[in-house]
Amino acid sequence: MILNASGCLDALEAPEVARALDVFVTKTVTPQPREGNRPVRIAETEAGMLNSIGLENPGIDGLLREKLPRLAELGVPLWVSVGGFAAADYAQLCAALADRPEVSAIELNLSCPNVEEAPESAAELVAAARPQTRKTLYAKLSPAATDLPETARAVQAAGADGLSLVNTIRGLALDDETLQPRLGHELGGYSGPALKPIALAAVYQCYRATGLPIVGMGGIATGRDALDFLAAGASSIALGTVLFGDPDAPGRVRRELAEELASRGLSGPEAATGLAHGAKPASVA
Amino acid sequence: MRRREALRVVANESVGPYSLIRVERGSLDPGSPGQFFMLEAPGRPLPRPMSLCQAPPGELGFLLESIGPGTRALAAVEPREKIHVFGPLGNGYRLDVERPLLVGGGIGVAPFPYLSAVLGSPPAILGFRSDWHAEAASLVPNAEVVVEPTLVTERLRPDHDVLACGPEPMLEAVRELAPNAQLAWEAPMACGYGACYGCSVEIDGVLKRLCVAGPVLEAA
Ligand SMILES: Cc1cc2nc3c(=O)[nH]c(=O)nc-3n(C[C@H](O)[C@H](O)[C@H](O)COP(=O)(O)OP(=O)(O)OC[C@H]3O[C@@H](n4cnc5c(N)ncnc54)[C@H](O)[C@@H]3O)c2cc1C
Ligand SMILES: Cc1cc2nc3c(=O)[nH]c(=O)nc-3n(C[C@H](O)[C@H](O)[C@H](O)COP(=O)(O)O)c2cc1C
Ligand code: FES
C-alpha cells in the first residue's frame, strides 16, 4: 500500500493526488484548532528540508464538521492522524473518531518535533487511546528515541496494531549571511532524502522487535527506495517530502516498485517484506 | 488544469542581472497573469515558485534573479536540458479593471510582460536598484522607469487600478496610497499546491496558505 505521510498532502486541494494513493492520511489534528508556528516555516537544505509548521489544523470539531464529509467523498480509505499534549488528549480524540465509519484507522502522532511533548511516555499515550476505539491504531514514532526497539515493544504491549516509522528528526539551518536561524521557530523537523538511512534502520529494528505491520517513510522518492523499506520490514510505505516537488510521485513510485519487484521475481510487496532479515527471494528459494 | 511535465529549455538569456529562461510549453496551460509555476531547480530537493513572465506560442518564459542555491541552479540551465515544471498555480490578477497601471520593483516585473500583453499594453511604472537592473524594463511596453533613490510610489497615479508586484516594503507603500490595488505577495513555498502549509501568511486576520489564497491579493 502507498500512503501519503501525514502533513504532506491536502486531499481537498489536490484530490487527483489523493486518488492515486491507497490511503489518505490527514494532517495531525489536535483537540483545539491551532494556528501553527510563525513564519518562516520551511527551509531547504542540501539533502532535505526543515519544517516548523507547528501542527496548524482546524481542531477535531472543525475536522469532523467541515473536512471529514468532503474527504469521505473522495472514495479513498481515510486515516486520521491525531496529536496532543497529554494522554487525555489522545483519549478524547480517539473517542471522537471511534464511531465515524469514514475513518478506517487512526495514527497516533507521538513524535512531532515542533510542539511541546506530552509528559507521558509513548506507551502511556497508546494505553490512554486504546480503550476509546476498536479502530486500528498506528503509533508514529520518532527515530530519535534512545531505545527505539524498546519503545516499539512498549507501544505494542499497550495495544498499538501497527507502527508508522518515522517522523522527522530535529534540525537547524542558519542563514548564510546573518548566521541566524532561518526558521521563525528556530529548530524544525528534518525530512527528505537525508532521512532515509535513519528511517530504514528504525524500520529494520522495530520489525525485529515487534513483528507489527509497519508503514515505512523517510526520504522515499523512488520505487527502489520503497523496495528498501519493504525489505527492511515495512508492509506499506508513505510519501512525504517527495510530494512537494512531484505531485505525480504516487503513480510513479507505484510503477517503479512494480518493476523492481518483477525484475527480482517477487510476486508482490508482501513477498519483499522483511527480505533484508535473511529470507531468500521466492525465485531463489 | 495544472500539470507537471519535463520541458525542454529553448533559451537562457541575460536581461541585465536577470535570466530569461524559455521552455517548450508541452501540454501545460499558461494560465492567467500573476499565476505561477513550480520549477525544478536541478540538484536541489525542492522546486522554486516562479511567475509566468511570457507566453509566446508553444513556449513559457520565466524571468529570475539569482539570490540563492535554487535560483543559481536554475540560472545555469542550458538549452536542450529538460526541467520539470508544474502549474499553473494560485490566483492571478483580476483582469476586469478599467484603468490598469502596472507597478513593479526589481524582479517584481517578472509577471508584467504577460500581464501587459493580456491587458493591451497599459501604462507601467517600474523601479530598479540600478541602470543595469533597469534593463528588464525593455520586456514591458509603455513603461516609465525610475531608478533608486527615486521610488515608484512617487509616481503613482491613484486614480488608476493598480496591479503591483515587488518587494514587501514596496507593496506596503503601494497599499497605503492605492487601497484598491491588487498586490502579488511572496512567501517561502515548498509545494505551491496547498500540501505543506509552509507558505501561511496572515490575510484579513487569519492564517491562509498564500499558494492557494494568492499570490495576488486585494490590498484592502
Ligand atoms: C508566487 C511566487 C512567484 C515568484 N516569482 C518569481 C519570479 O518570477 N522570478 C524570481 O526570480 N523569483 C520569483 N519568486 C521568488 C523565488 O521563488 C525565490 O527567489 C527563490 O525561491 C529563492 O530560492 P533560492 O534557493 O535561490 O534562494 P533562498 O536560499 O531561498 O534565498 C536566498 C536568500 O535570499 C533571501 N530571499 C528569499 N527570497 C527572496 C526574495 N524574493 N528577495 C530577496 N531575498 C530573498 C532568503 O531569505 C535568503 O537569505 C517568486 C516567489 C513566489 C512565492
Ligand atoms: C511540511 C511537513 C509537515 C508535516 N506534518 C506532519 C504532521 O502533521 N503529522 C505527522 O505525524 N507528521 C508530519 N510530518 C512528518 C511526515 O509525515 C514524515 O514522517 C516525514 O516527513 C518523513 O518522511 P519524508 O522524508 O518522506 O518527508 C510533516 C512533514 C513535513 C515535511
Ligand atoms: S507552498 Fe505548500 S502549502 Fe503553500
Coordinates of C-alpha atoms and ligand atoms in Angstrom, one line a residue:
Chain A
M1 CA 0.0 0.0 0.0
I2 CA 1.1 3.5 -0.8
L3 CA 0.0 6.3 1.6
N4 CA 0.9 9.9 2.0
A5 CA 2.9 11.0 5.1
S6 CA 0.8 13.0 7.4
G7 CA 1.1 16.7 6.8
C8 CA 2.4 16.3 3.3
L9 CA -0.8 16.4 1.3
D10 CA -4.1 18.2 1.5
A11 CA -6.5 15.9 -0.3
L12 CA -9.2 18.6 -0.6
E13 CA -6.7 20.9 -2.5
A14 CA -5.3 18.0 -4.6
P15 CA -7.9 15.3 -5.0
E16 CA -6.2 13.9 -8.0
V17 CA -3.0 13.2 -6.0
A18 CA -5.0 11.6 -3.1
R19 CA -6.9 9.3 -5.5
A20 CA -3.5 7.9 -6.7
L21 CA -2.9 6.7 -3.1
D22 CA -4.3 3.6 -1.4
V23 CA -4.9 5.5 1.8
F24 CA -5.1 9.2 2.5
V25 CA -3.7 10.2 6.0
T26 CA -4.9 13.6 7.3
K27 CA -2.6 16.2 8.8
T28 CA -2.4 15.7 12.5
V29 CA -5.5 17.0 14.2
T30 CA -5.4 18.3 17.8
P31 CA -8.3 18.8 20.3
Q32 CA -8.3 22.6 19.7
P33 CA -7.7 24.5 16.5
R34 CA -4.1 25.6 16.1
E35 CA -2.6 28.4 14.1
G36 CA 0.8 26.8 13.9
N37 CA 4.2 28.5 14.3
R38 CA 5.1 31.9 13.0
P39 CA 6.9 32.1 9.6
V40 CA 9.4 31.3 8.2
R41 CA 8.2 27.7 8.4
I42 CA 10.3 25.9 5.8
A43 CA 13.9 25.9 4.8
E44 CA 15.5 23.7 2.2
T45 CA 19.0 22.3 2.9
E46 CA 21.4 20.3 0.8
A47 CA 19.7 16.9 1.1
G48 CA 16.3 17.6 2.6
M49 CA 14.2 20.3 4.3
L50 CA 13.3 21.6 7.7
N51 CA 9.8 22.4 8.6
S52 CA 8.3 24.0 11.7
I53 CA 4.6 24.2 10.7
G54 CA 3.6 23.5 14.3
L55 CA 0.5 21.4 13.6
E56 CA -1.7 24.1 12.0
N57 CA -5.1 22.4 12.0
P58 CA -8.8 23.2 12.5
G59 CA -9.2 21.1 15.7
I60 CA -11.1 17.9 16.0
D61 CA -14.5 19.6 15.8
G62 CA -13.5 21.5 12.6
L63 CA -12.2 18.3 11.1
L64 CA -15.4 16.3 11.9
R65 CA -17.8 19.1 10.8
E66 CA -16.1 20.6 7.7
K67 CA -13.5 18.2 6.3
L68 CA -14.4 14.6 7.1
P69 CA -17.6 14.6 5.0
R70 CA -15.7 16.1 2.0
L71 CA -12.8 13.7 2.5
A72 CA -15.2 10.7 2.6
E73 CA -16.5 11.7 -0.9
L74 CA -13.0 11.2 -2.4
G75 CA -13.5 7.5 -2.3
V76 CA -10.1 6.9 -0.8
P77 CA -9.7 5.0 2.5
L78 CA -9.1 7.5 5.2
W79 CA -6.7 7.5 8.2
V80 CA -6.9 10.4 10.7
S81 CA -3.6 11.4 12.4
V82 CA -4.2 12.7 16.0
G83 CA -1.8 14.5 18.3
G84 CA -2.0 16.2 21.7
F85 CA -0.2 17.4 24.7
A86 CA -1.3 14.9 27.3
A87 CA -2.7 11.4 27.5
A88 CA -6.2 12.7 27.9
D89 CA -6.0 14.5 24.5
Y90 CA -5.3 11.2 22.7
A91 CA -8.1 9.5 24.6
Q92 CA -10.5 12.4 23.7
L93 CA -9.5 12.4 20.0
C94 CA -9.9 8.6 19.6
A95 CA -13.2 8.7 21.4
A96 CA -14.4 11.4 19.0
L97 CA -13.4 9.3 15.9
A98 CA -14.5 5.9 17.3
D99 CA -17.9 5.8 15.7
R100 CA -17.1 7.6 12.4
P101 CA -17.4 4.9 9.7
E102 CA -15.4 7.1 7.2
V103 CA -12.3 6.6 9.3
S104 CA -10.6 3.3 8.7
A105 CA -7.6 3.8 11.1
I106 CA -6.1 6.3 13.5
E107 CA -2.5 7.2 13.5
L108 CA -1.2 8.4 16.9
N109 CA 1.4 11.1 16.2
L110 CA 3.6 10.6 19.3
S111 CA 6.5 12.4 17.9
C112 CA 6.1 15.9 16.5
P113 CA 9.4 17.7 17.0
N114 CA 7.7 21.2 16.6
V115 CA 5.4 21.3 19.6
E116 CA 5.8 20.6 23.2
E117 CA 5.8 16.9 24.1
A118 CA 3.3 15.2 26.3
P119 CA 4.7 14.3 29.7
E120 CA 3.7 10.7 29.4
S121 CA 5.7 8.1 27.5
A122 CA 4.6 6.9 24.1
A123 CA 3.3 3.6 25.6
E124 CA 1.2 5.6 28.1
L125 CA -0.3 7.6 25.3
V126 CA -1.2 4.5 23.4
A127 CA -2.6 2.9 26.6
A128 CA -4.9 6.0 27.0
A129 CA -6.1 5.9 23.4
R130 CA -6.7 2.1 23.2
P131 CA -9.9 1.7 25.3
Q132 CA -11.6 4.5 23.4
T133 CA -11.8 2.8 20.0
R134 CA -11.8 -0.5 18.2
K135 CA -10.3 1.0 15.1
T136 CA -6.8 0.1 14.0
L137 CA -4.2 2.2 15.9
Y138 CA -0.9 3.0 14.3
A139 CA 1.8 4.6 16.6
K140 CA 4.0 7.1 14.9
L141 CA 7.4 7.2 16.5
S142 CA 10.5 9.4 16.3
P143 CA 13.7 7.9 15.2
A144 CA 15.4 9.9 17.9
A145 CA 14.1 7.7 20.8
T146 CA 17.0 6.5 22.9
D147 CA 16.0 2.9 22.6
L148 CA 13.6 2.7 19.7
P149 CA 13.0 -1.1 19.7
E150 CA 12.2 -0.9 23.4
T151 CA 9.7 1.9 22.7
A152 CA 8.2 -0.1 19.9
R153 CA 7.7 -3.1 22.1
A154 CA 6.2 -0.9 24.8
V155 CA 3.6 0.6 22.4
Q156 CA 2.8 -2.9 21.1
A157 CA 2.2 -4.1 24.7
A158 CA 0.0 -1.0 25.2
G159 CA -2.3 -2.0 22.3
A160 CA -0.9 -0.5 19.1
D161 CA -1.8 -2.5 16.0
G162 CA 1.0 -1.1 13.8
L163 CA 3.8 1.4 13.6
S164 CA 4.4 4.4 11.4
L165 CA 8.2 4.9 11.1
V166 CA 9.5 7.6 11.1
N167 CA 8.6 11.1 11.9
T168 CA 11.0 14.0 11.2
I169 CA 14.2 14.5 13.3
R170 CA 15.1 17.8 14.9
G171 CA 17.4 20.0 12.8
L172 CA 18.7 23.6 12.5
A173 CA 19.6 25.7 9.4
L174 CA 21.4 29.1 9.6
D175 CA 21.2 32.0 7.2
D176 CA 24.3 32.3 5.1
E177 CA 24.9 36.0 5.9
T178 CA 23.4 36.6 9.3
L179 CA 24.1 33.2 10.8
Q180 CA 20.7 33.4 12.5
P181 CA 18.2 30.5 12.4
R182 CA 16.4 30.5 9.1
L183 CA 13.1 29.3 10.7
G184 CA 11.0 31.6 12.8
H185 CA 10.7 28.8 15.3
E186 CA 14.5 28.3 15.1
L187 CA 14.5 24.4 15.2
G188 CA 12.5 22.3 12.8
G189 CA 11.8 18.8 11.7
Y190 CA 14.2 17.4 9.1
S191 CA 12.8 15.3 6.3
G192 CA 13.6 14.2 2.8
P193 CA 16.4 12.1 1.2
A194 CA 18.8 12.6 4.2
L195 CA 16.4 10.8 6.5
K196 CA 16.3 7.6 4.5
P197 CA 19.1 5.6 6.2
I198 CA 17.9 6.6 9.6
A199 CA 14.4 5.6 8.8
L200 CA 15.5 2.3 7.3
A201 CA 17.3 1.5 10.5
A202 CA 14.2 2.3 12.5
V203 CA 12.0 0.0 10.4
Y204 CA 14.6 -2.8 10.4
Q205 CA 15.0 -2.7 14.2
C206 CA 11.3 -2.4 15.0
Y207 CA 10.3 -5.2 12.6
R208 CA 12.6 -7.5 14.5
A209 CA 11.4 -6.2 17.9
T210 CA 7.7 -6.4 17.3
G211 CA 6.7 -8.1 14.0
L212 CA 3.9 -5.5 13.8
P213 CA 2.8 -4.1 10.4
I214 CA 4.9 -1.0 9.6
V215 CA 4.2 2.0 7.4
G216 CA 7.8 3.0 6.4
M217 CA 8.6 6.5 5.5
G218 CA 11.5 9.0 5.4
G219 CA 13.0 10.2 2.2
I220 CA 11.2 7.8 -0.1
A221 CA 11.4 9.2 -3.7
T222 CA 11.7 6.2 -6.0
G223 CA 10.4 2.6 -6.3
R224 CA 13.9 1.5 -5.3
D225 CA 13.6 3.5 -2.0
A226 CA 10.2 1.8 -1.5
L227 CA 11.7 -1.6 -2.0
D228 CA 14.4 -0.9 0.5
F229 CA 11.7 -0.1 3.1
L230 CA 9.8 -3.3 2.4
A231 CA 12.9 -5.4 2.6
A232 CA 13.7 -3.8 6.0
G233 CA 10.3 -4.9 7.2
A234 CA 7.7 -2.3 6.2
S235 CA 4.4 -3.7 4.9
S236 CA 3.4 -0.3 3.4
I237 CA 5.2 2.9 2.5
A238 CA 4.3 6.6 2.8
L239 CA 5.4 9.5 0.6
G240 CA 6.2 12.8 2.3
T241 CA 8.6 15.5 1.1
V242 CA 8.8 14.0 -2.4
L243 CA 5.2 15.1 -2.9
F244 CA 6.1 18.7 -2.7
G245 CA 8.3 18.5 -5.8
D246 CA 6.4 15.8 -7.5
P247 CA 2.7 15.5 -7.1
D248 CA 2.8 12.6 -9.6
A249 CA 5.0 10.6 -7.2
P250 CA 2.3 8.1 -6.1
G251 CA 1.7 6.7 -9.6
R252 CA 5.4 6.9 -10.5
V253 CA 6.7 5.2 -7.3
R254 CA 4.0 2.5 -7.7
R255 CA 5.1 1.8 -11.3
E256 CA 8.8 1.8 -10.3
L257 CA 8.2 -0.5 -7.4
A258 CA 6.3 -3.0 -9.6
E259 CA 9.2 -3.0 -12.0
E260 CA 11.7 -3.5 -9.1
L261 CA 9.6 -6.4 -7.7
A262 CA 9.2 -8.0 -11.1
S263 CA 12.8 -7.8 -12.0
R264 CA 13.6 -9.7 -8.8
G265 CA 11.0 -12.3 -9.4
L266 CA 9.0 -11.2 -6.4
S267 CA 5.2 -11.7 -6.8
G268 CA 4.2 -8.6 -4.9
P269 CA 5.1 -6.2 -2.0
E270 CA 4.2 -8.9 0.6
A271 CA 7.0 -11.1 -0.9
A272 CA 9.5 -8.4 -0.3
T273 CA 8.6 -7.5 3.3
G274 CA 11.4 -8.5 5.6
L275 CA 13.8 -9.8 3.0
A276 CA 16.7 -7.8 4.5
H277 CA 16.4 -10.1 7.5
G278 CA 17.8 -13.1 5.7
A279 CA 14.9 -14.7 3.9
K280 CA 15.6 -15.7 0.3
P281 CA 13.5 -14.2 -2.6
A282 CA 10.8 -16.6 -3.7
S283 CA 12.5 -17.3 -7.1
V284 CA 15.7 -18.4 -5.3
A285 CA 14.2 -20.5 -2.6
Chain B
M1 CA -5.9 22.4 -15.4
R2 CA -2.4 22.2 -13.7
R3 CA 0.0 19.6 -14.8
R4 CA 3.6 18.6 -14.3
E5 CA 5.9 17.9 -17.2
A6 CA 9.6 17.7 -18.1
L7 CA 10.0 20.6 -20.6
R8 CA 13.0 21.2 -22.8
V9 CA 14.8 24.5 -22.3
V10 CA 14.7 26.6 -25.5
A11 CA 16.9 29.5 -24.4
N12 CA 18.5 31.0 -21.3
E13 CA 19.4 34.7 -21.9
S14 CA 20.6 37.5 -19.7
V15 CA 18.5 40.6 -19.2
G16 CA 20.6 42.9 -17.1
P17 CA 21.4 40.8 -14.0
Y18 CA 18.4 38.6 -14.6
S19 CA 18.0 35.4 -16.5
L20 CA 15.1 34.9 -19.0
I21 CA 14.5 31.2 -19.4
R22 CA 12.2 29.9 -22.1
V23 CA 11.0 26.4 -22.1
E24 CA 8.8 24.4 -24.6
R25 CA 5.2 24.6 -23.4
G26 CA 4.4 20.9 -23.7
S27 CA 0.9 20.3 -22.7
L28 CA 0.9 22.9 -20.0
D29 CA -1.6 25.7 -19.8
P30 CA 0.0 29.1 -19.4
G31 CA -2.8 30.1 -17.0
S32 CA -3.6 33.7 -16.2
P33 CA -1.1 36.6 -15.5
G34 CA 0.1 36.5 -11.9
Q35 CA -0.3 32.8 -11.6
F36 CA 3.0 30.9 -11.0
F37 CA 4.7 27.6 -11.7
M38 CA 7.0 25.4 -9.6
L39 CA 10.2 24.9 -11.5
E40 CA 12.6 22.1 -10.7
A41 CA 15.9 23.5 -9.5
P42 CA 18.4 20.9 -10.8
G43 CA 20.1 19.1 -7.9
R44 CA 18.0 20.7 -5.2
P45 CA 15.5 18.8 -3.1
L46 CA 12.6 21.3 -3.6
P47 CA 11.3 23.2 -6.7
R48 CA 11.1 27.0 -6.8
P49 CA 8.0 29.2 -7.4
M50 CA 8.3 31.5 -10.5
S51 CA 5.7 33.8 -12.1
L52 CA 5.0 33.3 -15.7
C53 CA 6.8 36.1 -17.5
Q54 CA 6.0 35.5 -21.1
A55 CA 3.7 33.1 -23.0
P56 CA 4.9 33.1 -26.6
P57 CA 3.3 30.5 -28.8
G58 CA 4.5 27.0 -27.8
E59 CA 6.7 28.3 -25.0
L60 CA 6.7 29.5 -21.4
G61 CA 9.1 32.2 -20.3
F62 CA 10.4 32.9 -16.8
L63 CA 12.5 35.8 -15.5
L64 CA 14.6 35.1 -12.5
E65 CA 17.1 36.7 -10.2
S66 CA 19.9 34.5 -8.8
I67 CA 19.8 35.1 -5.0
G68 CA 20.5 31.6 -3.6
P69 CA 21.1 27.9 -4.4
G70 CA 17.8 27.2 -6.2
T71 CA 17.8 30.3 -8.4
R72 CA 21.5 29.8 -9.1
A73 CA 20.8 26.2 -10.2
L74 CA 18.0 27.4 -12.5
A75 CA 20.1 30.3 -13.9
A76 CA 22.7 27.6 -15.0
V77 CA 20.3 25.5 -17.1
E78 CA 21.4 25.1 -20.8
P79 CA 19.3 24.9 -23.9
R80 CA 18.1 21.3 -24.6
E81 CA 18.2 20.3 -21.0
K82 CA 14.9 19.3 -19.5
I83 CA 13.4 20.6 -16.3
H84 CA 10.1 19.6 -14.6
V85 CA 7.6 22.4 -14.5
F86 CA 4.3 22.2 -12.6
G87 CA 1.4 24.7 -12.9
P88 CA -0.3 27.0 -13.4
L89 CA -0.9 27.5 -9.7
G90 CA -2.6 30.0 -7.4
N91 CA -4.7 33.0 -8.3
G92 CA -3.5 35.7 -10.7
Y93 CA -4.6 39.2 -11.2
R94 CA -8.3 40.1 -11.7
L95 CA -8.4 41.4 -15.2
D96 CA -11.7 43.3 -15.2
V97 CA -10.1 46.7 -14.4
E98 CA -10.9 49.9 -16.2
R99 CA -7.7 51.9 -15.9
P100 CA -4.9 49.4 -15.3
L101 CA -1.5 50.7 -14.1
L102 CA 1.3 48.1 -13.5
V103 CA 3.6 49.0 -10.6
G104 CA 6.7 46.9 -10.1
G105 CA 10.0 46.8 -8.4
G106 CA 13.1 44.8 -9.3
I107 CA 12.4 41.1 -10.1
G108 CA 8.8 42.0 -9.3
V109 CA 8.5 43.0 -13.0
A110 CA 8.5 39.2 -13.8
P111 CA 4.8 38.7 -14.3
F112 CA 4.3 42.0 -16.2
P113 CA 5.3 41.2 -19.8
Y114 CA 2.5 38.5 -19.9
L115 CA 0.1 40.8 -17.9
S116 CA 0.8 43.7 -20.2
A117 CA 0.2 41.6 -23.3
V118 CA -3.2 40.4 -22.0
L119 CA -4.3 43.9 -20.9
G120 CA -3.2 45.5 -24.2
S121 CA -0.1 47.4 -23.1
P122 CA -1.3 49.5 -20.2
P123 CA 1.0 52.1 -18.6
A124 CA 3.6 50.8 -16.2
I125 CA 5.9 52.3 -13.5
L126 CA 8.9 50.2 -12.8
G127 CA 11.5 50.8 -10.2
F128 CA 15.1 49.4 -10.1
R129 CA 18.2 49.5 -8.0
S130 CA 20.5 50.5 -10.9
D131 CA 20.5 51.1 -14.6
W132 CA 21.8 47.6 -15.1
H133 CA 18.7 46.1 -13.3
A134 CA 16.5 48.5 -15.3
E135 CA 17.4 46.7 -18.5
A136 CA 14.5 44.4 -17.6
A137 CA 12.1 47.2 -18.3
S138 CA 12.7 46.5 -22.0
L139 CA 10.4 43.5 -21.6
V140 CA 7.4 45.7 -20.6
P141 CA 5.9 48.1 -23.2
N142 CA 4.7 51.6 -22.2
A143 CA 6.8 51.6 -19.1
E144 CA 8.1 54.6 -17.1
V145 CA 11.4 53.6 -15.4
V146 CA 12.6 55.1 -12.1
V147 CA 16.0 54.2 -10.6
E148 CA 16.8 54.5 -6.8
P149 CA 16.8 56.8 -5.0
T150 CA 13.5 57.6 -6.8
L151 CA 10.7 55.2 -5.8
V152 CA 7.7 54.0 -7.8
T153 CA 5.4 55.4 -5.2
E154 CA 6.5 58.9 -6.0
R155 CA 5.0 58.4 -9.5
L156 CA 1.9 56.5 -8.5
R157 CA -1.4 57.7 -10.0
P158 CA -4.0 56.7 -7.5
D159 CA -6.9 57.3 -10.0
H160 CA -5.8 54.1 -11.7
D161 CA -6.4 50.4 -11.0
V162 CA -3.0 49.4 -9.6
L163 CA -1.7 45.9 -10.2
A164 CA 1.6 45.6 -8.3
C165 CA 4.4 43.1 -7.8
G166 CA 7.7 43.7 -5.9
P167 CA 9.5 43.6 -2.6
E168 CA 7.3 43.7 0.6
P169 CA 8.2 47.3 1.6
M170 CA 7.1 48.5 -1.9
L171 CA 3.8 46.6 -1.7
E172 CA 3.1 48.0 1.8
A173 CA 3.8 51.5 0.5
V174 CA 1.6 51.0 -2.6
R175 CA -1.2 49.6 -0.4
E176 CA -1.2 52.9 1.6
L177 CA -1.6 55.0 -1.5
A178 CA -3.9 52.8 -3.5
P179 CA -6.3 50.9 -1.3
N180 CA -7.9 49.1 -4.3
A181 CA -4.6 47.8 -5.6
Q182 CA -4.1 44.1 -6.4
L183 CA -0.8 43.0 -4.9
A184 CA 1.3 39.9 -5.7
W185 CA 3.0 38.7 -2.5
E186 CA 5.8 36.2 -1.8
A187 CA 6.3 33.6 0.9
P188 CA 8.7 30.6 1.0
M189 CA 6.9 27.7 -0.8
A190 CA 7.9 24.0 -0.7
C191 CA 5.0 22.7 -2.8
G192 CA 2.9 25.5 -4.4
Y193 CA -0.4 23.5 -4.2
G194 CA -1.5 23.6 -0.6
A195 CA 0.2 20.4 0.6
C196 CA 2.9 21.7 3.0
Y197 CA 1.4 24.7 5.0
G198 CA 4.8 26.3 4.6
C199 CA 3.5 29.5 3.0
S200 CA 0.9 30.5 5.6
V201 CA 0.6 34.3 5.9
E202 CA -1.9 36.4 7.8
I203 CA -4.7 37.5 5.5
D204 CA -7.6 39.6 7.0
G205 CA -6.5 38.5 10.4
V206 CA -6.5 34.7 9.7
L207 CA -3.7 32.5 8.5
K208 CA -4.1 31.3 4.9
R209 CA -1.8 29.5 2.5
L210 CA -0.5 32.1 0.1
C211 CA -0.2 29.5 -2.7
V212 CA -3.9 28.7 -2.5
A213 CA -5.4 32.1 -1.5
G214 CA -2.9 34.2 -3.5
P215 CA -0.3 35.1 -4.5
V216 CA -2.3 38.0 -5.8
L217 CA -4.5 39.6 -3.1
E218 CA -6.7 42.6 -3.0
A219 CA -5.0 45.3 -0.9
A220 CA -8.0 46.4 1.2
Ligands
LIG1 C1 4.4 33.1 -6.1 C2 5.8 33.4 -6.3 C3 6.3 33.9 -7.5 C4 7.7 34.2 -7.7 N1 8.1 34.6 -8.9 C5 9.4 34.8 -9.1 C6 9.9 35.2 -10.4 O1 9.2 35.3 -11.4 N2 11.2 35.4 -10.5 C7 12.1 35.3 -9.5 O2 13.3 35.5 -9.6 N3 11.7 35.0 -8.2 C8 10.3 34.7 -8.0 N4 9.9 34.3 -6.8 C9 10.9 34.2 -5.7 C10 11.7 33.0 -5.8 O3 10.8 31.9 -5.7 C11 12.8 32.9 -4.8 O4 13.7 33.9 -5.0 C12 13.5 31.6 -4.8 O5 12.7 30.6 -4.3 C13 14.7 31.6 -3.9 O6 15.4 30.4 -3.9 P1 16.9 30.3 -3.7 O7 17.2 28.9 -3.3 O8 17.6 30.8 -4.9 O9 17.2 31.2 -2.5 P2 17.0 31.0 -1.0 O10 18.1 30.2 -0.4 O11 15.6 30.6 -0.7 O12 17.1 32.5 -0.5 C14 18.5 33.1 -0.5 C15 18.5 34.3 0.4 O13 17.6 35.3 -0.2 C16 16.6 35.6 0.7 N5 15.4 35.7 -0.1 C17 14.4 34.7 -0.4 N6 13.5 35.2 -1.2 C18 13.9 36.5 -1.5 C19 13.4 37.5 -2.4 N7 12.2 37.2 -3.1 N8 14.0 38.6 -2.5 C20 15.1 38.9 -1.8 N9 15.7 38.0 -0.9 C21 15.1 36.8 -0.8 C22 16.5 34.5 1.7 O14 16.0 34.9 2.9 C23 17.9 34.0 1.8 O15 18.7 34.8 2.7 C24 8.6 34.1 -6.6 C25 8.1 33.7 -5.4 C26 6.7 33.3 -5.2 C27 6.2 32.9 -3.9
LIG2 C1 5.8 20.1 6.0 C2 5.7 18.9 6.8 C3 4.6 18.7 7.7 C4 4.4 17.6 8.4 N1 3.4 17.5 9.3 C5 3.2 16.3 10.0 C6 2.1 16.1 10.8 O1 1.2 17.0 10.9 N2 1.9 15.0 11.5 C7 2.9 14.0 11.4 O2 2.7 12.9 12.0 N3 4.0 14.1 10.6 C8 4.1 15.3 9.9 N4 5.2 15.4 9.1 C9 6.2 14.3 9.0 C10 5.9 13.4 7.8 O3 4.7 12.7 8.0 C11 7.0 12.3 7.7 O4 7.0 11.5 8.8 C12 8.4 12.8 7.5 O5 8.4 14.0 6.7 C13 9.4 11.8 6.9 O6 9.0 11.5 5.5 P1 9.6 12.2 4.2 O7 11.1 12.2 4.4 O8 9.2 11.3 3.1 O9 9.0 13.6 4.2 C14 5.4 16.5 8.3 C15 6.5 16.7 7.4 C16 6.6 17.8 6.7 C17 7.8 17.9 5.7
FES3 S1 3.6 26.2 -0.7 FE1 3.0 24.4 0.3 S2 1.1 24.9 1.1 FE2 1.6 26.7 0.0

